[in-house]
JSON list of C-alpha atoms in Angstrom, two decimals:
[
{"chain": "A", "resi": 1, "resn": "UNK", "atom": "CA", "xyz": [113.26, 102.70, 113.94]},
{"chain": "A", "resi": 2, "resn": "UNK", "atom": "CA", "xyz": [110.98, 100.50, 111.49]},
{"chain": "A", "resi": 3, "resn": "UNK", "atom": "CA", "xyz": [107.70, 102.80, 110.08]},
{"chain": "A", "resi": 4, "resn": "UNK", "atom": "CA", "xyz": [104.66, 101.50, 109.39]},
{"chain": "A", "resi": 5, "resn": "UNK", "atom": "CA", "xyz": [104.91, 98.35, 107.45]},
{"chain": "A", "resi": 6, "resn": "UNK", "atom": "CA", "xyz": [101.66, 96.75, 105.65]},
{"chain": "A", "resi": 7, "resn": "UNK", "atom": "CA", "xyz": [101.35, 93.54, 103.39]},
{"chain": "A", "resi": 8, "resn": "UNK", "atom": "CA", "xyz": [100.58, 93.18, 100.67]},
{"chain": "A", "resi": 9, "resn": "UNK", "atom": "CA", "xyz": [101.27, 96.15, 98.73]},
{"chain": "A", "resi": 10, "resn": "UNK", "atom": "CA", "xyz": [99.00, 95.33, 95.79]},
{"chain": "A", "resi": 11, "resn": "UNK", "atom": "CA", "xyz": [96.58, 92.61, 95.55]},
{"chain": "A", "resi": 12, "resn": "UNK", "atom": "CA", "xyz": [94.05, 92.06, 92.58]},
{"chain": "A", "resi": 13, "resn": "UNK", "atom": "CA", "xyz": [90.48, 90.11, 93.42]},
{"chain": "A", "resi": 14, "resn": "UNK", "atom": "CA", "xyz": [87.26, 89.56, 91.81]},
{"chain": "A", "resi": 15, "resn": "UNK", "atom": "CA", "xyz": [83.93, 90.64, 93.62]},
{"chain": "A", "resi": 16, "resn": "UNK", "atom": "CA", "xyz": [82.64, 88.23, 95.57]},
{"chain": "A", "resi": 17, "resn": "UNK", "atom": "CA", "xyz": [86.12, 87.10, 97.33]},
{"chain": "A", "resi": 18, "resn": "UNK", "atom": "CA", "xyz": [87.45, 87.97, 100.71]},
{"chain": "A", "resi": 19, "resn": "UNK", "atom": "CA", "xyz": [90.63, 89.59, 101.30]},
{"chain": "A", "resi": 20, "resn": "UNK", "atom": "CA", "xyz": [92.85, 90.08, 104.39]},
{"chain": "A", "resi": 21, "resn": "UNK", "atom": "CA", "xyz": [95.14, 92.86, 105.12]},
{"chain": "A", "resi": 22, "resn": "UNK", "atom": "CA", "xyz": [98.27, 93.32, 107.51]},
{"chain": "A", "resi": 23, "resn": "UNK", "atom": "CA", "xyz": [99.53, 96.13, 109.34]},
{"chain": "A", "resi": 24, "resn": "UNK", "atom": "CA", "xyz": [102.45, 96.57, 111.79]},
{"chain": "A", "resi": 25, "resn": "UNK", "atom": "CA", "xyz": [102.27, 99.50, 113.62]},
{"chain": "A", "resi": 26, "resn": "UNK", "atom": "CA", "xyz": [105.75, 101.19, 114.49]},
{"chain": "A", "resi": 27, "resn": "UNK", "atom": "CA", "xyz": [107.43, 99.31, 117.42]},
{"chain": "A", "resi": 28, "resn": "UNK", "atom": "CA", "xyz": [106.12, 100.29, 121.00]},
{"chain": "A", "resi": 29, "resn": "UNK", "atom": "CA", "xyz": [102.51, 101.73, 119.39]},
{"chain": "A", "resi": 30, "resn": "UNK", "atom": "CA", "xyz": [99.81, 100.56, 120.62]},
{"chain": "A", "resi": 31, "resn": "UNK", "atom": "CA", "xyz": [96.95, 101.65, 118.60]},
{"chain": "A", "resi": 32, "resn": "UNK", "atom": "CA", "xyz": [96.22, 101.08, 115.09]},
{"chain": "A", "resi": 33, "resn": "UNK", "atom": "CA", "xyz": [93.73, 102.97, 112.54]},
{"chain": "A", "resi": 34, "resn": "UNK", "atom": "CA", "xyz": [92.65, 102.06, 109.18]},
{"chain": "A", "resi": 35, "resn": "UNK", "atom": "CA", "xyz": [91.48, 104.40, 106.08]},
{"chain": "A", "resi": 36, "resn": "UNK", "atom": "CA", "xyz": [90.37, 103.39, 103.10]},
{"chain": "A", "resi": 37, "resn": "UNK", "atom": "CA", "xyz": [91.79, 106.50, 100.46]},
{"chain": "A", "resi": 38, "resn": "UNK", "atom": "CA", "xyz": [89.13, 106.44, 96.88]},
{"chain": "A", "resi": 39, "resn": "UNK", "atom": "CA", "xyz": [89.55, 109.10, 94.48]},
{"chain": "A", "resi": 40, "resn": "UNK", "atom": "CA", "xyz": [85.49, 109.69, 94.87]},
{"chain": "A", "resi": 41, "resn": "UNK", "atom": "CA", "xyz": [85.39, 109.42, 98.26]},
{"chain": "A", "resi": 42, "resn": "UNK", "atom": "CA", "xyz": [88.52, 111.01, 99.77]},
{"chain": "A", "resi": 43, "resn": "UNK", "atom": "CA", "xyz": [89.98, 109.37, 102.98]},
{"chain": "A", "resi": 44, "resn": "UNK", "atom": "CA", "xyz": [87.36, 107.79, 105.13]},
{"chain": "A", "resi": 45, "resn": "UNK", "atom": "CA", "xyz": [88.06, 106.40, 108.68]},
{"chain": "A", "resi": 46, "resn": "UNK", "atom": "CA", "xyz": [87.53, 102.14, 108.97]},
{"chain": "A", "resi": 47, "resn": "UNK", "atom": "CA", "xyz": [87.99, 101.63, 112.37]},
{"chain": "A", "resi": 48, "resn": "UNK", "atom": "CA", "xyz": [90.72, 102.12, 115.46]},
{"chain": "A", "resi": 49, "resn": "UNK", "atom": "CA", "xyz": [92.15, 99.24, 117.61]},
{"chain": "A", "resi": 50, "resn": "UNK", "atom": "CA", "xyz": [93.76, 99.49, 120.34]},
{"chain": "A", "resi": 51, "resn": "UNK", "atom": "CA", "xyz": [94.84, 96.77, 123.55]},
{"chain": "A", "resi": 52, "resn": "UNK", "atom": "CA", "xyz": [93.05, 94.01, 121.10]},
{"chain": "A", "resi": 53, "resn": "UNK", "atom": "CA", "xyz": [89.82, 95.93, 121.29]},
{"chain": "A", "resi": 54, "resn": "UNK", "atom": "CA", "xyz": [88.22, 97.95, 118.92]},
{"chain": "A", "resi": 55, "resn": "UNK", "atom": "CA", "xyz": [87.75, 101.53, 120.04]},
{"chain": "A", "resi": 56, "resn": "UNK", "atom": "CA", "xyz": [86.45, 103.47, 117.57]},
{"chain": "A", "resi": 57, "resn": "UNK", "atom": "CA", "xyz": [84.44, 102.86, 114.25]},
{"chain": "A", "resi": 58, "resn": "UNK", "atom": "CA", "xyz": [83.82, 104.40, 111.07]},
{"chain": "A", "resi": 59, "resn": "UNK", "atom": "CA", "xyz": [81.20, 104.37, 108.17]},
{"chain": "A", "resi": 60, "resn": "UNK", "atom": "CA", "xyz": [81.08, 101.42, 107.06]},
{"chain": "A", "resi": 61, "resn": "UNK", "atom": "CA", "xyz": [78.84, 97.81, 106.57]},
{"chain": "A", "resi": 62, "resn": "UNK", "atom": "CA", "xyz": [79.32, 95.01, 108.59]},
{"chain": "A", "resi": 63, "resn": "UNK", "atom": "CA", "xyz": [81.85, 93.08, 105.81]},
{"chain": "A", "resi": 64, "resn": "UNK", "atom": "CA", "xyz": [84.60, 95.21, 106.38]},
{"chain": "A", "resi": 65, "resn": "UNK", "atom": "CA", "xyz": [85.92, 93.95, 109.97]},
{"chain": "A", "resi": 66, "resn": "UNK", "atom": "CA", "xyz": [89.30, 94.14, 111.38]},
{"chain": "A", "resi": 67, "resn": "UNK", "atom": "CA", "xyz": [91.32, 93.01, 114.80]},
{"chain": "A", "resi": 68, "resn": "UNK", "atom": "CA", "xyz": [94.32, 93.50, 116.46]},
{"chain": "A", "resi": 69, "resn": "UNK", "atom": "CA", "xyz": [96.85, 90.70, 118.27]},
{"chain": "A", "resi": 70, "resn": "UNK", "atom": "CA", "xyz": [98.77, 91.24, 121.59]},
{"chain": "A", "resi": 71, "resn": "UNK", "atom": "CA", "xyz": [101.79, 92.67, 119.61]},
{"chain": "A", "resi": 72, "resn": "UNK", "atom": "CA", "xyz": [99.64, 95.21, 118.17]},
{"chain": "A", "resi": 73, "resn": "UNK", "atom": "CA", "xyz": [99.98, 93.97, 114.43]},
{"chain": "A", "resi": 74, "resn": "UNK", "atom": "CA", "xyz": [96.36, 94.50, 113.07]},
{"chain": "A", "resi": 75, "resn": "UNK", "atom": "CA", "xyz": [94.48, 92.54, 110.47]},
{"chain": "A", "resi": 76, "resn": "UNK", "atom": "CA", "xyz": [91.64, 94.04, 108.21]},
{"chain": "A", "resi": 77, "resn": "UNK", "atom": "CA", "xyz": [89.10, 91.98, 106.71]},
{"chain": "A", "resi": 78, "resn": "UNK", "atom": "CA", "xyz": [86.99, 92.41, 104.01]},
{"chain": "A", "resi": 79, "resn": "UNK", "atom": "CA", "xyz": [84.46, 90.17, 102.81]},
{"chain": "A", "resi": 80, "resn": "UNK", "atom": "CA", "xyz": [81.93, 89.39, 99.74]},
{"chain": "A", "resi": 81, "resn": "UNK", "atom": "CA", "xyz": [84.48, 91.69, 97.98]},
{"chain": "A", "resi": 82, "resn": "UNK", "atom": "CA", "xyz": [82.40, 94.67, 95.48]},
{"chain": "A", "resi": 83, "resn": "UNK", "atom": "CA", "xyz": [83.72, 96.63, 92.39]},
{"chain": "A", "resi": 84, "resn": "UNK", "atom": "CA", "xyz": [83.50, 99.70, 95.16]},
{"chain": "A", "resi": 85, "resn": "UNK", "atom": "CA", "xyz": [85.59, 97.87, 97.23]},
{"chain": "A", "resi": 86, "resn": "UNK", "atom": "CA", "xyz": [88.73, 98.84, 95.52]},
{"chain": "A", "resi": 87, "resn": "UNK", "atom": "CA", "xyz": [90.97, 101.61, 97.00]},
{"chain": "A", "resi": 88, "resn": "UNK", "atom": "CA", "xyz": [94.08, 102.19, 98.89]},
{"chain": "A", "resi": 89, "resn": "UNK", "atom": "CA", "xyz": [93.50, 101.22, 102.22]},
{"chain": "A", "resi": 90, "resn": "UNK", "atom": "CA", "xyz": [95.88, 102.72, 104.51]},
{"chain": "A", "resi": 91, "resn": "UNK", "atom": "CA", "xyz": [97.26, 102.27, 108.22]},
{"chain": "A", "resi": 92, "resn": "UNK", "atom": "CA", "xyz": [98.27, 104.06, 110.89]},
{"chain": "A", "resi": 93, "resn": "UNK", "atom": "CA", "xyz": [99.66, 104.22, 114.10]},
{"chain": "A", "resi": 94, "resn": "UNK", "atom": "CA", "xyz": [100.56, 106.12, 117.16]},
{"chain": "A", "resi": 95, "resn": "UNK", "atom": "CA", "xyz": [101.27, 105.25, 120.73]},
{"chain": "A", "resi": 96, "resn": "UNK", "atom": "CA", "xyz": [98.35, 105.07, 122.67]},
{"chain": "A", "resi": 97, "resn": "UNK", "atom": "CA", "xyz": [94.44, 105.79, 122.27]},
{"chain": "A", "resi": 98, "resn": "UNK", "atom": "CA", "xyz": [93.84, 109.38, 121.82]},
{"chain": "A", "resi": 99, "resn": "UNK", "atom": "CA", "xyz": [97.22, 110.55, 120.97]},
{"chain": "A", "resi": 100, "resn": "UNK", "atom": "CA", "xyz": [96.53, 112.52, 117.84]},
{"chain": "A", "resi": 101, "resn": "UNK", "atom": "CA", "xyz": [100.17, 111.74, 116.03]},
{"chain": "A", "resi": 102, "resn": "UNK", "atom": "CA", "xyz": [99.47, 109.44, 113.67]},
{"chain": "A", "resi": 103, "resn": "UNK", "atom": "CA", "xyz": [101.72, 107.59, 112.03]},
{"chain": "A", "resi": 104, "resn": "UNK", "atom": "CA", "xyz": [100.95, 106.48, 107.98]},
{"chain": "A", "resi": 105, "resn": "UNK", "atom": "CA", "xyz": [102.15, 102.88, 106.27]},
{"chain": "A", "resi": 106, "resn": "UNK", "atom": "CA", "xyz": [102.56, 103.04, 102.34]},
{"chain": "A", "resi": 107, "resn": "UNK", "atom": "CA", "xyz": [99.18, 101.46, 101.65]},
{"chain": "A", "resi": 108, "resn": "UNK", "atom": "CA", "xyz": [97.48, 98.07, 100.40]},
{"chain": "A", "resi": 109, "resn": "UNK", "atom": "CA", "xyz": [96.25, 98.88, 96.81]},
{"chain": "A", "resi": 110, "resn": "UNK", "atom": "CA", "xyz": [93.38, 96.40, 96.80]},
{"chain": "A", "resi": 111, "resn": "UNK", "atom": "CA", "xyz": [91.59, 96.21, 92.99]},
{"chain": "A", "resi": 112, "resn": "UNK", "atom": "CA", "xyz": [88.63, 94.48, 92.80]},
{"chain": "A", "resi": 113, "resn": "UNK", "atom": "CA", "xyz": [87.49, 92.86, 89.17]},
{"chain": "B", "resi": 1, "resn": "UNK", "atom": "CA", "xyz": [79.61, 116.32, 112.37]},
{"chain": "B", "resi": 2, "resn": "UNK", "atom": "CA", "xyz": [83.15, 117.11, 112.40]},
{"chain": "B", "resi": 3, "resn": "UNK", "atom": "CA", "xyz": [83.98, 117.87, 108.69]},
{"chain": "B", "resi": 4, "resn": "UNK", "atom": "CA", "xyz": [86.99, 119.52, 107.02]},
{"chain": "B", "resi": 5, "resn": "UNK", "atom": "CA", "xyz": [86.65, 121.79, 103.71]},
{"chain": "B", "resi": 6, "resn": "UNK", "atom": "CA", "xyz": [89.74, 122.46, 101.50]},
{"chain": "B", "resi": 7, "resn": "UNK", "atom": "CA", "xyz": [89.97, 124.62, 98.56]},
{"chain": "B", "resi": 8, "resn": "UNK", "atom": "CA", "xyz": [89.19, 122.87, 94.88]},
{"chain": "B", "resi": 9, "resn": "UNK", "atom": "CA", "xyz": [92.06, 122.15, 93.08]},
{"chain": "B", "resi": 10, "resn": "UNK", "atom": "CA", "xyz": [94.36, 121.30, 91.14]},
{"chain": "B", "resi": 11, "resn": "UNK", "atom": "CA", "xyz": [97.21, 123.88, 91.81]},
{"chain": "B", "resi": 12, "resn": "UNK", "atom": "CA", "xyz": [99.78, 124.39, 89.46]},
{"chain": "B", "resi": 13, "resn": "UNK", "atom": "CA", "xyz": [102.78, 126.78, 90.19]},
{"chain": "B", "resi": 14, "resn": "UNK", "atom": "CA", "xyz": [106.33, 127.58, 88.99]},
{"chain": "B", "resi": 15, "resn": "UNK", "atom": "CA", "xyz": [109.04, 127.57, 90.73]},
{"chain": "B", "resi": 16, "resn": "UNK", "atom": "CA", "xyz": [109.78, 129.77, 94.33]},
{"chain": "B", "resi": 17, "resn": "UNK", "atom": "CA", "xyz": [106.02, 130.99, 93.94]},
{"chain": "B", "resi": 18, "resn": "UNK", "atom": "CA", "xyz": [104.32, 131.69, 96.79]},
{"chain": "B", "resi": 19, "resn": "UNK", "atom": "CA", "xyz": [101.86, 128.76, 98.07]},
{"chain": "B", "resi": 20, "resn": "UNK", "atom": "CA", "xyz": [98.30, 129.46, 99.79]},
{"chain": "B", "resi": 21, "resn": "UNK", "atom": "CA", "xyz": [96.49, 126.37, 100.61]},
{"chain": "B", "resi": 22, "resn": "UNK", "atom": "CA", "xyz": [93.11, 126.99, 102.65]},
{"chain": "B", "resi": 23, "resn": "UNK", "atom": "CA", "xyz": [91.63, 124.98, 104.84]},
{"chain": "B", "resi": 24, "resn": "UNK", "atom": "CA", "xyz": [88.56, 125.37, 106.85]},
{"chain": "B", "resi": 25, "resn": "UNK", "atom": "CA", "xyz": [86.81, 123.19, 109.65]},
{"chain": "B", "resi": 26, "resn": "UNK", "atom": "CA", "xyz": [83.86, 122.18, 111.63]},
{"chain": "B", "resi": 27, "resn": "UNK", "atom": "CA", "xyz": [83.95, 120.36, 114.74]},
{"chain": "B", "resi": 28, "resn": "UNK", "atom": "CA", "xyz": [82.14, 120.21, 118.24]},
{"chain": "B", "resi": 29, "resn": "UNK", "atom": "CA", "xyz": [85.37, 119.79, 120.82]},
{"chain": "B", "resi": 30, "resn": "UNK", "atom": "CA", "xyz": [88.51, 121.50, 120.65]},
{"chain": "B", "resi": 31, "resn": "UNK", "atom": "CA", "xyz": [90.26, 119.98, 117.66]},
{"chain": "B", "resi": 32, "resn": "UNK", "atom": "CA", "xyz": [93.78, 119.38, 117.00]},
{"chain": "B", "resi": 33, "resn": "UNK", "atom": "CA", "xyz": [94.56, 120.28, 113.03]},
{"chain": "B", "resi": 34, "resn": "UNK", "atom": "CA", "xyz": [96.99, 118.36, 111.23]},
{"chain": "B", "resi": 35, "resn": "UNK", "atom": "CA", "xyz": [98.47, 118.88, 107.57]},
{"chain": "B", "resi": 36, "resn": "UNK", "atom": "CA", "xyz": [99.62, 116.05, 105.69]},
{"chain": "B", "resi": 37, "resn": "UNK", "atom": "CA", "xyz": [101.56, 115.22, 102.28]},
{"chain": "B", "resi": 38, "resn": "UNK", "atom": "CA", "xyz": [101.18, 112.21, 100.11]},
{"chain": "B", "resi": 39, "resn": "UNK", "atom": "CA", "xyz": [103.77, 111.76, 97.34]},
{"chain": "B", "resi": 40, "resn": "UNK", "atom": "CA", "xyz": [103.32, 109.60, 94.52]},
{"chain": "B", "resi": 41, "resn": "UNK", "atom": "CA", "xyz": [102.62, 105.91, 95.60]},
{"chain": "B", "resi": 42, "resn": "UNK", "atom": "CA", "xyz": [103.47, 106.73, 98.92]},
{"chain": "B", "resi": 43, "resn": "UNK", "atom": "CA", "xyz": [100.98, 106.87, 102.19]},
{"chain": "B", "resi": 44, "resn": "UNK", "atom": "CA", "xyz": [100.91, 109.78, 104.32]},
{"chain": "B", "resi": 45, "resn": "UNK", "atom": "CA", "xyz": [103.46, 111.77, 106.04]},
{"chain": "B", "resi": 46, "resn": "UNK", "atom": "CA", "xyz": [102.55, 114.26, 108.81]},
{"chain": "B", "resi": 47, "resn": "UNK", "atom": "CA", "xyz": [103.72, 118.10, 107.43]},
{"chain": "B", "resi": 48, "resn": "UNK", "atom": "CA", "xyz": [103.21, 119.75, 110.25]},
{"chain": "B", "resi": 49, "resn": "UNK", "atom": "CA", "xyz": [100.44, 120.16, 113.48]},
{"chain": "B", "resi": 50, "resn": "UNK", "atom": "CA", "xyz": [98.84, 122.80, 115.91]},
{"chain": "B", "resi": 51, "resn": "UNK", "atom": "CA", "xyz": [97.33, 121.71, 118.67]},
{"chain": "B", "resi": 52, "resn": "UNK", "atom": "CA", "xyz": [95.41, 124.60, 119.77]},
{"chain": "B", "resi": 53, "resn": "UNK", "atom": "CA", "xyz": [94.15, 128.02, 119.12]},
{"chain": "B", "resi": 54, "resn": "UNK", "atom": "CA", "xyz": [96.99, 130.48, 117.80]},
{"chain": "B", "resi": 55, "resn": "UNK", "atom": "CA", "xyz": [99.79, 127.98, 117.75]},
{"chain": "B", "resi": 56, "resn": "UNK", "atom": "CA", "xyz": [101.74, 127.60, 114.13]},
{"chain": "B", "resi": 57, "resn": "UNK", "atom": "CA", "xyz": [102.32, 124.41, 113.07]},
{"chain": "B", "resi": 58, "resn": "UNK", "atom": "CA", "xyz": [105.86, 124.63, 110.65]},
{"chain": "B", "resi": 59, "resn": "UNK", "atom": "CA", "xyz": [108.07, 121.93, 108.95]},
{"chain": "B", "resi": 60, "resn": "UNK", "atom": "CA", "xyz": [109.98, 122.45, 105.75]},
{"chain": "B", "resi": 61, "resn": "UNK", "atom": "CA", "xyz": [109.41, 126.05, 104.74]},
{"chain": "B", "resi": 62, "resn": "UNK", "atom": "CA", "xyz": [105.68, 125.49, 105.27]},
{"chain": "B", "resi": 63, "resn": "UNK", "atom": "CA", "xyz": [103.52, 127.21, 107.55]},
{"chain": "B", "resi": 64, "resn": "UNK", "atom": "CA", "xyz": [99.75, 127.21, 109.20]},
{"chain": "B", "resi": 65, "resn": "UNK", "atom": "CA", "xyz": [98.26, 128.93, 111.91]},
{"chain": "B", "resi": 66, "resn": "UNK", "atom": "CA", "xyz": [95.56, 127.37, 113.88]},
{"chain": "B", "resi": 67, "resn": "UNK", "atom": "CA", "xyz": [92.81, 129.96, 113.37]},
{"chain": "B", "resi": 68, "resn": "UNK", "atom": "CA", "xyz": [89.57, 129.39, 116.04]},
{"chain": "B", "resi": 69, "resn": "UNK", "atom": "CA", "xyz": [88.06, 132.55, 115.17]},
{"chain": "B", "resi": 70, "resn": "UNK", "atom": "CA", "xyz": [87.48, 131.80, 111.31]},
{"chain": "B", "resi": 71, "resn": "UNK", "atom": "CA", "xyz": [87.71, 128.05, 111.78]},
{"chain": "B", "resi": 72, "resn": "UNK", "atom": "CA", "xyz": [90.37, 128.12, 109.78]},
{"chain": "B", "resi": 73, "resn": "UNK", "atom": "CA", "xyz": [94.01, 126.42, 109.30]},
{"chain": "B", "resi": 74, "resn": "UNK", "atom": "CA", "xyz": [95.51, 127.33, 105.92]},
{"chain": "B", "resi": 75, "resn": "UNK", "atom": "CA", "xyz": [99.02, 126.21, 104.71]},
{"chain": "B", "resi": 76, "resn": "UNK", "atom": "CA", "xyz": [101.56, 128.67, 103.42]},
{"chain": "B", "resi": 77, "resn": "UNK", "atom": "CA", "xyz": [105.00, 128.37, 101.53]},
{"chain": "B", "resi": 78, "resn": "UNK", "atom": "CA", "xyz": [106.85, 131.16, 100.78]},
{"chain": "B", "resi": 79, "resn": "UNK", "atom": "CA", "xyz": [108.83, 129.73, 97.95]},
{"chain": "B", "resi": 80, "resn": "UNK", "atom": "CA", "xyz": [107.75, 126.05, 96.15]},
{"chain": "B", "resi": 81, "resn": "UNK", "atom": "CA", "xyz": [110.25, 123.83, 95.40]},
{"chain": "B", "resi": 82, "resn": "UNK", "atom": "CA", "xyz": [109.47, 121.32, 92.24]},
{"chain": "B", "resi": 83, "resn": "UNK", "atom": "CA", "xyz": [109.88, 118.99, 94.95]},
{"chain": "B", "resi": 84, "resn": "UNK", "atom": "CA", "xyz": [106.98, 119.89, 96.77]},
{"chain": "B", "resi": 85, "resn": "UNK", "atom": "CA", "xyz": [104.73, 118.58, 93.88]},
{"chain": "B", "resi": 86, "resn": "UNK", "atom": "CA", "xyz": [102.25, 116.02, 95.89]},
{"chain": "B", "resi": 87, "resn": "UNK", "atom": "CA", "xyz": [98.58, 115.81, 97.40]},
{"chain": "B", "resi": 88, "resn": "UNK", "atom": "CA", "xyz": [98.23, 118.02, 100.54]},
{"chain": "B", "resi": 89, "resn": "UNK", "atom": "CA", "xyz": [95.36, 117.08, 103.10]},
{"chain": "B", "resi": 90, "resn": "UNK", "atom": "CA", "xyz": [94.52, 119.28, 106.00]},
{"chain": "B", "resi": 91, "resn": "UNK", "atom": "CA", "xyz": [92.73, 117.12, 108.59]},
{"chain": "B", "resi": 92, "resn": "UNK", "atom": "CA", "xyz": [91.61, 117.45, 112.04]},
{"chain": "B", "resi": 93, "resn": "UNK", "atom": "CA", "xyz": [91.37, 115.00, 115.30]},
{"chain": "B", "resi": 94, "resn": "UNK", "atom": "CA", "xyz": [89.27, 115.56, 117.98]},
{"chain": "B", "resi": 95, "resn": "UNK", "atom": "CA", "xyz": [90.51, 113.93, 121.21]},
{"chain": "B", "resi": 96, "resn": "UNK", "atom": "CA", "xyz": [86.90, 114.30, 123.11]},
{"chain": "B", "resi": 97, "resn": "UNK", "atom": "CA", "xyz": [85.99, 109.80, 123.60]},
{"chain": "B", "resi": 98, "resn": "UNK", "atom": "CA", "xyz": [90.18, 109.71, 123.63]},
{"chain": "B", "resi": 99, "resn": "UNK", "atom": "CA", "xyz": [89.85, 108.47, 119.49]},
{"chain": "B", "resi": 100, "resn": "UNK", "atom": "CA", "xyz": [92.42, 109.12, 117.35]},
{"chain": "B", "resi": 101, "resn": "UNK", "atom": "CA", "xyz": [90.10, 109.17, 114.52]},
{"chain": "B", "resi": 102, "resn": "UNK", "atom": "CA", "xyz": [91.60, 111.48, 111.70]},
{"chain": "B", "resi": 103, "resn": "UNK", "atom": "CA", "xyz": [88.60, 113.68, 109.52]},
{"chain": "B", "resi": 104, "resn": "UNK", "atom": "CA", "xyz": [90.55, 113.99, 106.33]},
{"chain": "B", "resi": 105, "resn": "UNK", "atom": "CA", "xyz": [89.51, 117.43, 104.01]},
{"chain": "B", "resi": 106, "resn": "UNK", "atom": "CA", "xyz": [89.36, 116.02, 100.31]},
{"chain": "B", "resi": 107, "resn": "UNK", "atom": "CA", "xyz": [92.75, 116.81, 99.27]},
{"chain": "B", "resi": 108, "resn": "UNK", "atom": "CA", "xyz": [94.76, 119.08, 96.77]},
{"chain": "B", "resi": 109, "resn": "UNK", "atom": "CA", "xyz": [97.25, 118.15, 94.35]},
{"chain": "B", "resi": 110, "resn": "UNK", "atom": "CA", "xyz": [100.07, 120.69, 93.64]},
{"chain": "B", "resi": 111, "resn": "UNK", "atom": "CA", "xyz": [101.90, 120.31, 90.73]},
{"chain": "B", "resi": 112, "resn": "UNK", "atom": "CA", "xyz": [105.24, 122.89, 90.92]},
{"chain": "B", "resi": 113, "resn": "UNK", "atom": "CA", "xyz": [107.00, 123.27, 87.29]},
{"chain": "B", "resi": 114, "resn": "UNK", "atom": "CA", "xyz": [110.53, 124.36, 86.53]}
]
């Protein structure tokens, strides 16, 4: 069975861009979480989808958004990119809502410039 | 808030040492606790679990017991491998809303020489 796949792996930008991230959740999940991993900041939790809806949200201002499509592969957005912006930013997934096994992808390493 | 407080590292250790990693919590509900390992350029991988007071969570020579009493959930290996160099997070998930949200402690890096 397929883990966690997410696309790009690395991606360079310069502030002020948008960027768009892709996760595909391990086949038959249904709910996908985001992270964002900074060495300052640790591992901070974006925001959960599940069903197309989000469920759950961190932290975080109102450019970082995110959705999910009816075969559970999840998009994050980030817009009016900032130095700060740059970090791992990793997915997971599990089978339903509130099933605490989570599942980890190897990570978008986003760098900002 | 739930939070998640792991001992400052780094750790360094030689080989077939004995490994103490601690690991303490906060949370309102009845959390599950969760260790996991990140190697080099690599996301997370789930070490082991406990999903409620007293059970031990083990996987690969490592151990934790979920402690309520102390609030605390602190990984053991009796013998390190050089292989076993990577970051270690405890974290904890509380199912109360049915979230799967993951609170993430800051993170320790072991490094295990020859």
């Amino acid at each position: 069975k397929a883990g966690v796949t997410q696309t790009p792996r690395y991606l360079i930008k310069t502030r002020g861009q948008q960027v768009t991230l892709s996760c595909s959740p391990i086949s038959g999940h249904r709910s996908v979480s985001w992270y964002q991993q900074t060495p300052g900041q640790g591992l901070q939790f974006l925001f959960e989808y599940f069903s197309e809806t989000q469920r759950n949200k961190g932290n975080f201002p109102g450019r970082f958004s995110g959705r999910q499509f009816s075969n559970s592969r999840s998009e994050m957005n980030v817009s009016t990119l900032e130095l700060g912006d740059s970090a791992l930013y990793l997915c997971a997934s599990s089978l339903f809502q509130g099933i605490n096994e989570q599942f980890f992808g190897p990570g978008t390493r986003l760098t900002v410039l | 808030g739930d939070s998640v407080t792991q001992m400052e590292g780094p750790v360094t250790l030689s080989e077939e040492a004995f490994l103490t990693i601690n690991c303490t919590y906060t949370a309102t509900g009845y959390p599950s606790l969760f260790w996991y390992v990140q190697y080099p350029g690599e996301g997370l991988q789930l070490l082991l679990k406990a999903t409620k007071a007293d059970d031990k969570g083990s996987n690969k020579g490592f151990e934790a017991t979920y402690r309520k009493e102390t609030t605390s959930f602190h990984l053991e290996k009796g013998s390190v491998q050089v292989s076993d160099s990577a970051v270690y997070f405890c974290a904890l998930s509380d199912l109360t809303g049915a979230n799967s949200k993951l609170t993430f402690g800051k993170g320790i890096t072991l490094s295990v020489r020859p």
